[in-house]
Short mmCIF file of C-alpha atoms and ligand atoms in Angstrom, two decimals:
data_model
loop_
_atom_site.label_atom_id
_atom_site.label_comp_id
_atom_site.label_asym_id
_atom_site.label_seq_id
_atom_site.Cartn_x
_atom_site.Cartn_y
_atom_site.Cartn_z
CA MET A 1 -37.47 8.58 10.10
CA ARG A 2 -35.92 6.06 7.77
CA ARG A 3 -35.50 7.12 4.17
CA LEU A 4 -36.64 4.83 1.40
CA PRO A 5 -33.58 2.97 0.17
CA ARG A 6 -31.63 4.36 -2.73
CA SER A 7 -31.81 2.49 -5.98
CA ALA A 8 -28.83 0.60 -7.37
CA TRP A 9 -28.07 -2.19 -9.81
CA HIS A 10 -28.25 -5.66 -8.33
CA ALA A 11 -27.63 -9.17 -9.60
CA ALA A 12 -30.84 -11.20 -9.44
CA THR A 13 -31.22 -14.96 -9.66
CA VAL A 14 -34.54 -16.35 -10.81
CA ALA A 15 -35.99 -18.45 -8.00
CA SER A 16 -39.10 -19.53 -9.89
CA VAL A 17 -41.21 -18.75 -12.91
CA ARG A 18 -44.76 -20.01 -13.17
CA PRO A 19 -47.74 -19.14 -15.28
CA GLU A 20 -49.87 -16.44 -13.68
CA THR A 21 -52.47 -16.58 -16.47
CA SER A 22 -52.20 -18.02 -19.97
CA GLN A 23 -50.59 -14.73 -21.06
CA SER A 24 -48.43 -13.93 -18.10
CA ALA A 25 -45.91 -15.28 -15.63
CA ARG A 26 -45.16 -14.74 -11.99
CA ILE A 27 -41.44 -14.40 -11.51
CA GLU A 28 -39.69 -14.60 -8.17
CA LEU A 29 -36.20 -13.18 -7.99
CA ASP A 30 -33.59 -13.47 -5.29
CA VAL A 31 -31.91 -10.12 -5.46
CA ASP A 32 -28.43 -9.88 -4.04
CA GLY A 33 -28.25 -6.90 -1.70
CA TRP A 34 -31.87 -5.82 -2.26
CA PRO A 35 -32.68 -3.25 0.44
CA GLY A 36 -36.40 -4.03 0.55
CA ASN A 37 -39.14 -1.94 -1.02
CA ALA A 38 -42.40 -0.17 -0.30
CA ALA A 39 -45.67 -1.42 -1.82
CA GLY A 40 -46.14 0.14 -5.26
CA GLN A 41 -42.49 0.61 -6.22
CA HIS A 42 -41.01 -0.79 -9.42
CA LEU A 43 -37.64 -1.87 -10.76
CA ASP A 44 -35.84 -1.99 -14.07
CA VAL A 45 -34.88 -5.38 -15.51
CA ARG A 46 -31.84 -5.45 -17.78
CA LEU A 47 -31.16 -8.37 -20.10
CA THR A 48 -27.80 -8.73 -21.85
CA ALA A 49 -27.18 -10.74 -25.04
CA PRO A 50 -23.88 -12.54 -25.69
CA ASP A 51 -22.66 -9.70 -27.91
CA GLY A 52 -23.27 -7.12 -25.17
CA TYR A 53 -26.59 -5.82 -26.52
CA THR A 54 -28.92 -4.93 -23.66
CA ALA A 55 -32.64 -4.29 -23.29
CA THR A 56 -34.16 -2.70 -20.19
CA ARG A 57 -37.82 -2.50 -19.13
CA SER A 58 -39.65 -1.41 -15.99
CA TYR A 59 -41.77 -3.82 -13.92
CA SER A 60 -43.83 -3.15 -10.84
CA ILE A 61 -43.08 -5.18 -7.75
CA ALA A 62 -45.93 -7.31 -6.43
CA SER A 63 -44.24 -7.79 -3.06
CA SER A 64 -43.10 -5.37 -0.38
CA GLY A 65 -41.16 -5.30 2.84
CA PRO A 66 -37.57 -6.04 3.80
CA SER A 67 -37.23 -9.40 1.98
CA SER A 68 -34.65 -9.80 -0.80
CA ARG A 69 -37.13 -12.14 -2.55
CA VAL A 70 -38.93 -9.93 -5.07
CA VAL A 71 -42.07 -10.94 -6.96
CA LEU A 72 -42.97 -9.66 -10.44
CA ALA A 73 -45.90 -10.47 -12.70
CA VAL A 74 -45.25 -9.92 -16.38
CA ASP A 75 -47.81 -9.88 -19.14
CA ARG A 76 -46.74 -11.06 -22.60
CA VAL A 77 -47.04 -8.15 -25.05
CA PRO A 78 -47.35 -9.81 -28.48
CA GLY A 79 -44.35 -8.89 -30.63
CA GLY A 80 -42.57 -7.38 -27.65
CA GLU A 81 -38.85 -7.73 -27.18
CA VAL A 82 -38.59 -8.32 -23.44
CA SER A 83 -41.92 -9.53 -22.06
CA PRO A 84 -42.22 -12.66 -24.27
CA PHE A 85 -38.68 -13.59 -23.21
CA LEU A 86 -39.52 -13.15 -19.53
CA VAL A 87 -42.80 -15.05 -19.78
CA ASP A 88 -41.73 -17.88 -22.10
CA GLU A 89 -37.96 -18.33 -21.86
CA LEU A 90 -36.88 -17.37 -18.38
CA ARG A 91 -36.46 -20.20 -15.87
CA ALA A 92 -35.18 -20.86 -12.36
CA GLY A 93 -31.45 -20.30 -12.02
CA ASP A 94 -31.20 -17.68 -14.77
CA GLN A 95 -29.67 -14.35 -13.95
CA VAL A 96 -30.78 -10.85 -14.84
CA GLU A 97 -29.83 -7.44 -13.52
CA VAL A 98 -32.29 -5.22 -11.74
CA ASN A 99 -32.12 -1.57 -10.76
CA GLY A 100 -34.29 -0.54 -7.88
CA PRO A 101 -36.32 -0.03 -5.89
CA LEU A 102 -37.66 2.84 -8.00
CA GLY A 103 -40.48 5.31 -7.54
CA ARG A 104 -41.31 7.04 -4.29
CA PHE A 105 -44.61 8.52 -5.30
CA PHE A 106 -46.84 5.65 -6.33
CA ILE A 107 -46.54 3.89 -2.99
CA TRP A 108 -48.72 2.98 -0.07
CA GLU A 109 -47.41 2.38 3.42
CA ALA A 110 -49.33 1.25 6.45
CA PRO A 111 -49.78 4.12 8.91
CA GLY A 112 -47.02 3.92 11.46
CA ALA A 113 -44.80 1.90 9.14
CA ASP A 114 -41.12 2.50 9.67
CA VAL A 115 -40.53 3.61 6.10
CA SER A 116 -41.84 7.08 6.62
CA ASP A 117 -40.17 9.21 4.01
CA ALA A 118 -43.15 9.12 1.68
CA PRO A 119 -43.09 12.39 -0.18
CA ASN A 120 -45.77 14.97 0.12
CA ALA A 121 -47.85 15.82 -2.88
CA PRO A 122 -45.82 18.16 -5.07
CA ASP A 123 -45.68 21.69 -3.80
CA ALA A 124 -48.24 23.98 -5.28
CA PRO A 125 -46.52 26.30 -7.70
CA ASP A 126 -45.72 29.62 -6.17
CA VAL A 127 -45.93 31.37 -9.50
CA SER A 128 -48.75 33.87 -9.69
CA ASP A 129 -51.63 31.69 -8.59
CA ALA A 130 -52.42 32.21 -4.96
CA ALA A 131 -55.63 30.21 -5.41
CA ASN A 132 -53.51 27.16 -6.04
CA ALA A 133 -51.81 27.36 -2.66
CA SER A 134 -51.37 24.04 -0.99
CA ASP A 135 -54.53 23.28 0.89
CA ALA A 136 -54.45 19.68 -0.24
CA PRO A 137 -55.37 17.16 2.39
CA ASP A 138 -52.19 15.42 3.47
CA ALA A 139 -51.71 12.52 1.08
CA ARG A 140 -50.56 10.37 3.97
CA ASP A 141 -53.54 11.04 6.19
CA ALA A 142 -54.27 7.58 7.53
CA SER A 143 -57.97 8.18 8.07
CA ARG A 144 -58.70 8.62 4.37
CA PRO A 145 -60.09 5.63 2.50
CA VAL A 146 -57.91 4.12 -0.21
CA GLN A 147 -59.32 3.29 -3.64
CA LEU A 148 -57.27 1.18 -6.05
CA VAL A 149 -58.22 1.07 -9.73
CA GLY A 150 -56.35 -1.35 -11.98
CA GLY A 151 -56.58 -2.55 -15.55
CA GLY A 152 -54.89 -5.78 -16.72
CA SER A 153 -51.30 -6.06 -15.51
CA GLY A 154 -51.84 -2.69 -13.79
CA ILE A 155 -52.96 -4.75 -10.81
CA VAL A 156 -49.35 -5.56 -9.88
CA PRO A 157 -48.42 -2.55 -7.71
CA LEU A 158 -52.02 -2.34 -6.42
CA TYR A 159 -51.87 -5.95 -5.31
CA ALA A 160 -48.67 -5.11 -3.42
CA MET A 161 -50.58 -2.32 -1.62
CA ALA A 162 -53.61 -4.50 -0.83
CA HIS A 163 -51.34 -7.24 0.43
CA ALA A 164 -49.31 -4.83 2.59
CA HIS A 165 -52.56 -3.49 4.02
CA ALA A 166 -53.69 -7.01 4.93
CA GLU A 167 -50.30 -7.98 6.35
CA ALA A 168 -50.30 -4.91 8.56
CA GLY A 169 -53.85 -5.65 9.75
CA ASP A 170 -54.39 -2.02 8.89
CA ASP A 171 -57.91 -0.67 9.35
CA THR A 172 -57.90 1.94 6.59
CA GLU A 173 -60.88 1.35 4.29
CA PHE A 174 -59.54 -0.26 1.11
CA ARG A 175 -61.36 -0.88 -2.15
CA LEU A 176 -60.13 -2.31 -5.41
CA LEU A 177 -61.77 -1.89 -8.78
CA TYR A 178 -60.08 -4.27 -11.20
CA SER A 179 -60.81 -4.53 -14.91
CA VAL A 180 -59.76 -7.76 -16.65
CA ARG A 181 -60.63 -9.46 -19.92
CA THR A 182 -61.86 -12.77 -18.53
CA PRO A 183 -61.80 -14.61 -15.20
CA GLU A 184 -58.79 -16.59 -16.50
CA ASP A 185 -56.91 -13.34 -17.10
CA THR A 186 -57.17 -12.29 -13.47
CA PHE A 187 -53.73 -11.84 -11.88
CA PHE A 188 -53.32 -12.98 -8.25
CA ARG A 189 -56.74 -14.58 -8.48
CA ALA A 190 -56.48 -16.84 -5.45
CA GLU A 191 -54.69 -14.22 -3.37
CA LEU A 192 -57.25 -11.53 -4.14
CA ALA A 193 -60.11 -13.88 -3.31
CA GLN A 194 -58.36 -14.56 -0.01
CA LEU A 195 -57.94 -10.83 0.71
CA ALA A 196 -61.61 -10.24 -0.06
CA VAL A 197 -62.66 -12.88 2.44
CA ASN A 198 -61.92 -10.51 5.27
CA GLY A 199 -64.26 -8.10 3.57
CA PRO A 200 -64.51 -4.38 4.03
CA GLY A 201 -64.73 -2.87 7.46
CA ARG A 202 -62.38 -5.34 9.10
CA ALA A 203 -58.70 -4.79 9.78
CA GLY A 204 -56.74 -5.68 6.65
CA GLY A 205 -59.98 -6.27 4.78
CA ILE A 206 -60.65 -5.09 1.28
CA ARG A 207 -63.62 -4.83 -0.99
CA ILE A 208 -62.98 -5.99 -4.54
CA ASP A 209 -65.09 -5.18 -7.59
CA LEU A 210 -64.14 -7.13 -10.70
CA ILE A 211 -65.08 -5.86 -14.13
CA TYR A 212 -64.85 -8.37 -17.00
CA THR A 213 -64.42 -6.85 -20.43
CA ARG A 214 -64.51 -9.93 -22.74
CA ALA A 215 -66.06 -12.86 -20.87
CA ALA A 216 -67.67 -12.98 -17.45
CA PRO A 217 -67.96 -16.00 -15.16
CA THR A 218 -71.21 -17.94 -15.44
CA GLY A 219 -73.93 -16.40 -13.34
CA HIS A 220 -72.26 -12.99 -13.33
CA GLU A 221 -74.92 -10.30 -13.77
CA ARG A 222 -72.89 -7.77 -15.68
CA PRO A 223 -72.43 -8.47 -19.41
CA PRO A 224 -68.79 -8.35 -20.47
CA MET A 225 -67.87 -4.85 -21.63
CA ARG A 226 -65.40 -2.11 -20.93
CA LEU A 227 -65.51 -0.20 -17.68
CA THR A 228 -67.89 2.75 -17.89
CA ARG A 229 -68.00 6.14 -16.24
CA ASP A 230 -71.20 5.14 -14.41
CA GLU A 231 -69.48 2.14 -12.94
CA VAL A 232 -66.59 4.26 -11.75
CA ALA A 233 -69.14 6.62 -10.17
CA ARG A 234 -70.84 3.70 -8.45
CA LEU A 235 -67.88 1.56 -7.42
CA VAL A 236 -65.24 4.10 -6.41
CA VAL A 237 -65.28 5.63 -2.92
CA PRO A 238 -67.11 8.90 -3.58
CA ALA A 239 -65.21 12.17 -3.83
CA GLU A 240 -66.98 13.58 -0.73
CA ARG A 241 -65.15 11.01 1.34
CA ALA A 242 -61.81 12.24 -0.04
CA PRO A 243 -60.24 8.88 -0.84
CA ARG A 244 -56.64 8.59 -1.94
CA VAL A 245 -56.84 6.96 -5.35
CA PHE A 246 -54.16 4.87 -7.05
CA VAL A 247 -54.76 4.15 -10.74
CA CYS A 248 -52.57 1.77 -12.73
CA GLY A 249 -52.76 0.25 -16.20
CA SER A 250 -52.09 1.00 -19.82
CA THR A 251 -51.88 4.67 -20.74
CA GLY A 252 -55.33 4.64 -22.36
CA PHE A 253 -56.96 3.00 -19.35
CA ALA A 254 -55.27 5.30 -16.84
CA GLU A 255 -56.10 8.45 -18.83
CA LEU A 256 -59.76 7.50 -19.15
CA VAL A 257 -60.23 6.54 -15.51
CA ALA A 258 -58.41 9.65 -14.29
CA SER A 259 -60.52 11.95 -16.46
CA TRP A 260 -63.71 10.38 -15.06
CA LEU A 261 -62.45 10.72 -11.50
CA LEU A 262 -61.84 14.44 -12.07
CA ASP A 263 -65.33 14.79 -13.58
CA LEU A 264 -66.72 13.08 -10.51
CA GLY A 265 -65.16 15.70 -8.29
CA HIS A 266 -62.04 13.93 -7.05
CA ASP A 267 -59.17 16.26 -6.17
CA ALA A 268 -56.39 15.89 -8.75
CA ARG A 269 -53.87 15.94 -5.91
CA SER A 270 -55.45 12.82 -4.41
CA ILE A 271 -55.04 10.77 -7.58
CA ARG A 272 -51.77 8.99 -8.25
CA ILE A 273 -51.20 7.26 -11.54
CA GLU A 274 -48.78 4.67 -12.85
CA ARG A 275 -48.94 4.38 -16.65
CA PHE A 276 -47.49 1.23 -18.16
CA GLY A 277 -47.06 2.47 -21.71
CA GLY A 278 -49.00 0.67 -24.43
CA THR A 279 -52.43 1.85 -25.41
CA MET B 1 -21.20 -5.87 -13.50
CA SER B 2 -23.07 -6.70 -16.66
CA PHE B 3 -23.49 -10.41 -17.35
CA ILE B 4 -25.23 -12.37 -20.06
CA THR B 5 -28.79 -13.57 -19.56
CA ARG B 6 -29.11 -17.15 -20.78
CA GLY B 7 -31.08 -17.40 -23.99
CA PHE B 8 -31.55 -13.70 -24.55
CA SER B 9 -30.55 -12.48 -28.00
CA GLY B 10 -32.70 -9.38 -28.31
CA ARG B 11 -34.17 -8.15 -31.50
CA GLY B 12 -33.76 -4.42 -31.18
CA ARG B 13 -30.05 -4.60 -31.89
CA ALA B 14 -30.22 -4.98 -35.63
CA GLY B 15 -30.32 -1.48 -37.00
CA ARG B 16 -29.80 0.06 -33.58
CA ASP B 17 -29.64 3.75 -34.21
CA GLU B 18 -26.61 5.73 -33.08
CA ARG B 19 -28.97 8.43 -31.95
CA LEU B 20 -30.28 6.11 -29.22
CA PRO B 21 -28.62 6.68 -25.85
CA PRO B 22 -27.73 3.60 -23.79
CA GLY B 23 -30.66 1.64 -22.34
CA GLN B 24 -33.19 3.27 -24.65
CA THR B 25 -35.64 1.60 -27.06
CA LEU B 26 -37.04 3.28 -30.12
CA VAL B 27 -40.80 3.88 -30.19
CA GLU B 28 -43.04 5.07 -32.98
CA ASP B 29 -46.02 6.01 -30.81
CA PHE B 30 -45.88 8.71 -28.14
CA PRO B 31 -46.29 7.24 -24.68
CA VAL B 32 -47.68 9.42 -21.91
CA LEU B 33 -46.12 9.42 -18.46
CA SER B 34 -47.13 11.72 -15.69
CA ALA B 35 -47.81 11.26 -12.02
CA GLY B 36 -51.36 12.58 -11.87
CA PRO B 37 -54.34 13.30 -14.06
CA THR B 38 -54.16 15.52 -17.12
CA PRO B 39 -55.17 19.12 -16.33
CA ASP B 40 -57.33 21.10 -18.73
CA ILE B 41 -56.01 24.63 -19.22
CA ASP B 42 -57.69 27.23 -21.37
CA THR B 43 -55.30 29.47 -23.27
CA ALA B 44 -57.46 32.42 -22.14
CA ASP B 45 -56.33 31.71 -18.57
CA TRP B 46 -52.79 30.67 -19.44
CA GLN B 47 -49.87 32.76 -18.36
CA PHE B 48 -46.13 32.16 -18.34
CA THR B 49 -44.03 33.82 -15.64
CA ILE B 50 -40.33 34.04 -14.84
CA ARG B 51 -39.60 35.08 -11.27
CA THR B 52 -36.13 36.30 -10.30
CA GLU B 53 -34.26 36.70 -7.01
CA SER B 54 -35.47 40.25 -6.65
CA GLY B 55 -39.04 38.98 -6.68
CA VAL B 56 -39.69 40.55 -10.06
CA ASP B 57 -42.13 38.65 -12.24
CA THR B 58 -42.00 38.87 -16.01
CA SER B 59 -45.20 37.42 -17.43
CA TRP B 60 -46.68 36.72 -20.82
CA THR B 61 -50.31 36.02 -21.63
CA TRP B 62 -51.06 33.56 -24.43
CA ASP B 63 -51.45 36.36 -26.97
CA GLU B 64 -48.27 38.08 -25.85
CA PHE B 65 -46.48 34.77 -26.03
CA MET B 66 -47.68 34.09 -29.56
CA ALA B 67 -46.35 37.48 -30.62
CA LEU B 68 -42.79 36.41 -29.68
CA PRO B 69 -40.44 34.96 -32.31
CA ILE B 70 -41.43 31.35 -32.92
CA GLU B 71 -39.01 28.56 -33.83
CA ASP B 72 -39.38 25.17 -35.48
CA VAL B 73 -37.49 22.49 -33.61
CA SER B 74 -36.70 19.02 -34.86
CA THR B 75 -35.17 16.86 -32.17
CA ASP B 76 -34.89 13.44 -30.55
CA ILE B 77 -36.53 12.91 -27.17
CA HIS B 78 -35.58 10.41 -24.48
CA CYS B 79 -37.79 9.27 -21.59
CA VAL B 80 -36.25 7.83 -18.44
CA THR B 81 -38.66 4.88 -18.76
CA HIS B 82 -36.45 3.67 -21.63
CA TRP B 83 -38.19 4.89 -24.76
CA SER B 84 -36.84 7.37 -27.26
CA LYS B 85 -38.52 8.99 -30.18
CA LEU B 86 -36.37 10.31 -33.01
CA GLY B 87 -36.88 13.35 -35.18
CA THR B 88 -39.91 14.78 -33.37
CA SER B 89 -41.03 18.21 -34.56
CA TRP B 90 -42.16 21.03 -32.35
CA ARG B 91 -42.88 24.76 -32.56
CA GLY B 92 -42.31 27.08 -29.71
CA VAL B 93 -40.51 30.04 -28.23
CA SER B 94 -36.85 29.66 -27.33
CA VAL B 95 -36.11 30.14 -23.63
CA ASP B 96 -33.34 32.50 -24.85
CA THR B 97 -36.03 34.82 -26.19
CA LEU B 98 -37.73 34.93 -22.80
CA PHE B 99 -34.52 35.63 -20.91
CA GLU B 100 -33.79 38.63 -23.13
CA GLN B 101 -36.36 40.35 -20.92
CA VAL B 102 -35.11 39.00 -17.58
CA GLU B 103 -32.22 40.04 -15.30
CA THR B 104 -30.93 37.31 -13.01
CA GLU B 105 -27.71 36.24 -11.34
CA TYR B 106 -29.06 32.90 -10.19
CA GLU B 107 -27.86 29.81 -12.03
CA PHE B 108 -30.75 27.44 -11.46
CA ALA B 109 -34.42 27.44 -12.30
CA MET B 110 -37.39 25.48 -10.98
CA ALA B 111 -39.97 24.88 -13.69
CA HIS B 112 -43.50 24.98 -12.27
CA SER B 113 -46.56 23.51 -13.92
CA TYR B 114 -50.29 23.86 -13.71
CA GLY B 115 -51.27 20.89 -11.56
CA GLY B 116 -48.34 21.37 -9.21
CA TYR B 117 -45.50 19.53 -10.96
CA THR B 118 -42.00 20.93 -10.56
CA THR B 119 -38.60 20.10 -12.03
CA ASN B 120 -35.22 21.75 -11.50
CA VAL B 121 -32.99 22.68 -14.44
CA PRO B 122 -29.67 24.56 -14.43
CA LEU B 123 -29.93 27.76 -16.44
CA GLU B 124 -27.07 26.60 -18.65
CA ASP B 125 -29.26 23.69 -19.77
CA LEU B 126 -32.04 26.10 -20.75
CA LEU B 127 -30.09 28.76 -22.66
CA ASP B 128 -28.11 28.83 -25.93
CA GLY B 129 -30.70 27.15 -28.08
CA LYS B 130 -31.17 24.18 -25.75
CA ALA B 131 -34.76 24.64 -24.57
CA TRP B 132 -38.14 25.91 -25.72
CA ILE B 133 -41.66 26.49 -24.49
CA ALA B 134 -43.45 24.43 -27.12
CA PHE B 135 -47.11 24.70 -28.07
CA GLU B 136 -47.22 22.59 -31.25
CA PHE B 137 -46.24 19.00 -31.87
CA ASP B 138 -46.16 17.52 -35.35
CA GLY B 139 -47.92 20.54 -36.80
CA GLU B 140 -50.85 20.38 -34.40
CA PRO B 141 -51.59 22.26 -31.19
CA LEU B 142 -50.04 20.33 -28.33
CA GLU B 143 -52.63 17.94 -26.86
CA PRO B 144 -53.41 18.22 -23.14
CA GLU B 145 -52.08 14.73 -22.42
CA HIS B 146 -48.73 15.75 -23.88
CA GLY B 147 -48.64 18.96 -21.87
CA GLY B 148 -50.78 21.34 -23.92
CA PRO B 149 -51.34 24.17 -24.23
CA ALA B 150 -47.59 24.58 -23.64
CA ARG B 151 -44.74 22.55 -22.22
CA LEU B 152 -41.09 23.05 -21.63
CA ILE B 153 -38.86 21.00 -23.92
CA VAL B 154 -35.25 20.38 -22.93
CA PRO B 155 -34.51 17.61 -25.42
CA HIS B 156 -30.93 16.92 -24.33
CA LEU B 157 -32.13 15.85 -20.87
CA TYR B 158 -34.52 13.00 -19.97
CA PHE B 159 -38.03 14.04 -20.76
CA TRP B 160 -39.25 14.41 -17.18
CA LYS B 161 -37.32 17.69 -17.25
CA SER B 162 -39.56 18.86 -20.10
CA ALA B 163 -42.34 19.95 -17.75
CA LYS B 164 -45.83 19.59 -19.21
CA TRP B 165 -48.45 22.31 -18.64
CA VAL B 166 -45.63 24.65 -17.76
CA ARG B 167 -46.57 27.98 -16.22
CA GLY B 168 -43.31 29.47 -15.12
CA LEU B 169 -39.71 29.38 -14.03
CA VAL B 170 -38.59 30.47 -10.60
CA MET B 171 -34.89 31.33 -10.40
CA MET B 172 -32.99 29.65 -7.55
CA PRO B 173 -29.51 30.08 -6.05
CA ASP B 174 -29.10 26.30 -5.68
CA ASP B 175 -30.07 23.24 -7.66
CA ASP B 176 -32.92 22.21 -5.36
CA PRO B 177 -34.71 19.01 -6.43
CA GLY B 178 -38.13 19.19 -8.08
CA PHE B 179 -40.91 16.63 -7.95
CA TRP B 180 -39.42 13.51 -9.55
CA GLU B 181 -35.98 14.44 -8.27
CA GLN B 182 -37.36 14.26 -4.73
CA ASN B 183 -38.95 10.97 -5.70
CA GLY B 184 -35.75 9.23 -6.66
CA TYR B 185 -34.77 10.60 -10.05
CA HIS B 186 -31.38 12.10 -10.82
CA LEU B 187 -30.85 15.79 -10.17
CA HIS B 188 -29.62 16.44 -13.73
CA GLY B 189 -30.82 13.68 -16.11
CA ASP B 190 -28.39 13.42 -19.03
CA PRO B 191 -29.53 10.40 -21.13
CA TRP B 192 -26.07 9.84 -22.61
CA LYS B 193 -24.66 9.38 -19.11
CA GLU B 194 -27.75 7.41 -17.99
CA GLU B 195 -28.36 9.87 -15.18
CA ARG B 196 -31.65 8.16 -14.31
CA TYR B 197 -31.82 7.64 -10.57
CA TRP B 198 -29.86 8.45 -7.47
C1 FAD C 301 -43.39 1.96 -14.18
C2 FAD C 301 -43.77 0.80 -15.06
C3 FAD C 301 -44.17 -0.39 -14.47
C4 FAD C 301 -44.52 -1.49 -15.28
N1 FAD C 301 -44.93 -2.63 -14.66
C5 FAD C 301 -45.30 -3.69 -15.42
C6 FAD C 301 -45.76 -4.91 -14.79
O1 FAD C 301 -45.81 -5.03 -13.56
N2 FAD C 301 -46.12 -5.94 -15.58
C7 FAD C 301 -46.06 -5.86 -16.96
O2 FAD C 301 -46.39 -6.85 -17.63
N3 FAD C 301 -45.65 -4.72 -17.57
C8 FAD C 301 -45.25 -3.64 -16.83
N4 FAD C 301 -44.82 -2.50 -17.46
C9 FAD C 301 -44.67 -2.49 -18.93
C10 FAD C 301 -43.28 -3.03 -19.30
O3 FAD C 301 -42.29 -2.11 -18.86
C11 FAD C 301 -43.07 -3.21 -20.81
O4 FAD C 301 -43.44 -2.04 -21.47
C12 FAD C 301 -43.85 -4.38 -21.39
O5 FAD C 301 -43.46 -5.58 -20.74
C13 FAD C 301 -43.60 -4.50 -22.89
O6 FAD C 301 -42.22 -4.68 -23.15
P1 FAD C 301 -41.73 -5.50 -24.42
O7 FAD C 301 -40.25 -5.39 -24.47
O8 FAD C 301 -42.30 -6.88 -24.41
O9 FAD C 301 -42.39 -4.73 -25.64
P2 FAD C 301 -41.67 -3.68 -26.60
O10 FAD C 301 -40.74 -4.44 -27.51
O11 FAD C 301 -41.12 -2.58 -25.79
O12 FAD C 301 -42.92 -3.11 -27.36
C14 FAD C 301 -43.62 -3.84 -28.39
C15 FAD C 301 -44.87 -3.09 -28.79
O13 FAD C 301 -45.83 -3.14 -27.72
C16 FAD C 301 -46.21 -1.82 -27.31
N5 FAD C 301 -46.25 -1.87 -25.83
C17 FAD C 301 -45.24 -1.62 -24.98
N6 FAD C 301 -45.64 -1.78 -23.70
C18 FAD C 301 -46.92 -2.17 -23.75
C19 FAD C 301 -47.88 -2.51 -22.77
N7 FAD C 301 -47.58 -2.47 -21.45
N8 FAD C 301 -49.11 -2.87 -23.19
C20 FAD C 301 -49.41 -2.90 -24.51
N9 FAD C 301 -48.54 -2.60 -25.49
C21 FAD C 301 -47.31 -2.23 -25.12
C22 FAD C 301 -45.12 -0.91 -27.79
O14 FAD C 301 -45.62 0.39 -28.04
C23 FAD C 301 -44.64 -1.61 -29.05
O15 FAD C 301 -45.44 -1.25 -30.15
C24 FAD C 301 -44.46 -1.39 -16.69
C25 FAD C 301 -44.06 -0.18 -17.27
C26 FAD C 301 -43.73 0.91 -16.48
C27 FAD C 301 -43.29 2.19 -17.14
#
């Protein structure tokens, strides 16, 4: 069993920056000494001003595997200190520092992958609640379907998982429910369309349900509006089938979706959440 | 190894507060970070337990807990995800008060939460006015998403140590890692030393 690599600070050189959507950029970094990362992990980016002032923020990694080329997708938060700089100012050749890979919980690995130190779900507390004893289905059980639920830039680590699943030609059932403002705001639009081509039920295939909150593509049946509980009930692999669920997005989005999933009977121990801050 | 990033000047520097540990940014709102969904715990079912090496449990129900001496705490809090909030106000029971009723030789505790979360804390970081079981934030009952009905607060360590939905402490002979510590976070978590990851 190989352990997931330890995190450390690394010097990173920007290989490319290009618009992902009108509000976001895809940033590729060449990270000196990067040990590779699992799908779903994140890193910290540290920027330093000439007078030594630093600002550090966390960003999910859209790529996975042993490569030292790391892909990020950053959304511009209006009035933010770091994200507007990354989206608007950063360019190829610039240097930043990154600490990572971070996070060993919000990750997906293809069954049989070499990186096999994925942690178990936290131990059930052994304090006066026998009923809470650990009878959780093993979080790594390869036969369980995987449901991804993302809002806005919360797609980033989920995309890494979907991509890793496709790369591995893995036959776990994978579904993605992705809430975005408009078609133009969709991150990894072409790549997701490509992943969906394989469709569900085929190795590496994935089913994608897109929810548009502000403007839908022409001919789309659903009027633009926020994701509803009914839609989550309809579009998420049902609780009876015991999917592993990964939810990622702003705090408000993640809280709401997770509360619906619990209502719908999903086991809390099967739901993993990455909250991006913001509301 | 720090080097300058071309074009970055930053805007948080002006008026940077001395109370901010390195790598932290001040926030006004109260972000939520936890690994799973928010559990819903009724105070009627709530219990807080300390278990020692001899297997003895000392437990308090909600009513018993509320009958203990209650303290007001004003403190800064620091999350490992780089935000800090200054001058937050809490009410709760000092961990010192709880340990008046407990005999233990062990030097480490594992905090356990409803929902299964765990985090390890040395006893010396919990005693001498350094930690509380808090049930009010900003004059209101602690909201579930922030760990209500009660959470541990250990303000001098990164906030993942301040276990939400806390239900007990289990004394340990060694500093065994809890949930985030097994998932890559530092065993101790002092924000002033940037003990974030290992
Ligand atoms: C584990 C993790 C992974 C993350 N991954 C990504 C990612 O892949 N892509 C990405 O774009 N962001 C990601 N984020 C969010 C990112 O770390 C920053 O919070 C975000 O870029 C804003 O930073 P800023 O310096 O521009 O804004 P700040 O100057 O920090 O904040 C400005 C204002 O915006 C609010 N705010 C902060 N963050 C957000 C947000 N995410 N949405 C809305 N309002 C916000 C603040 O409360 C504040 O009022 C991630 C966060 C975490 C914790």
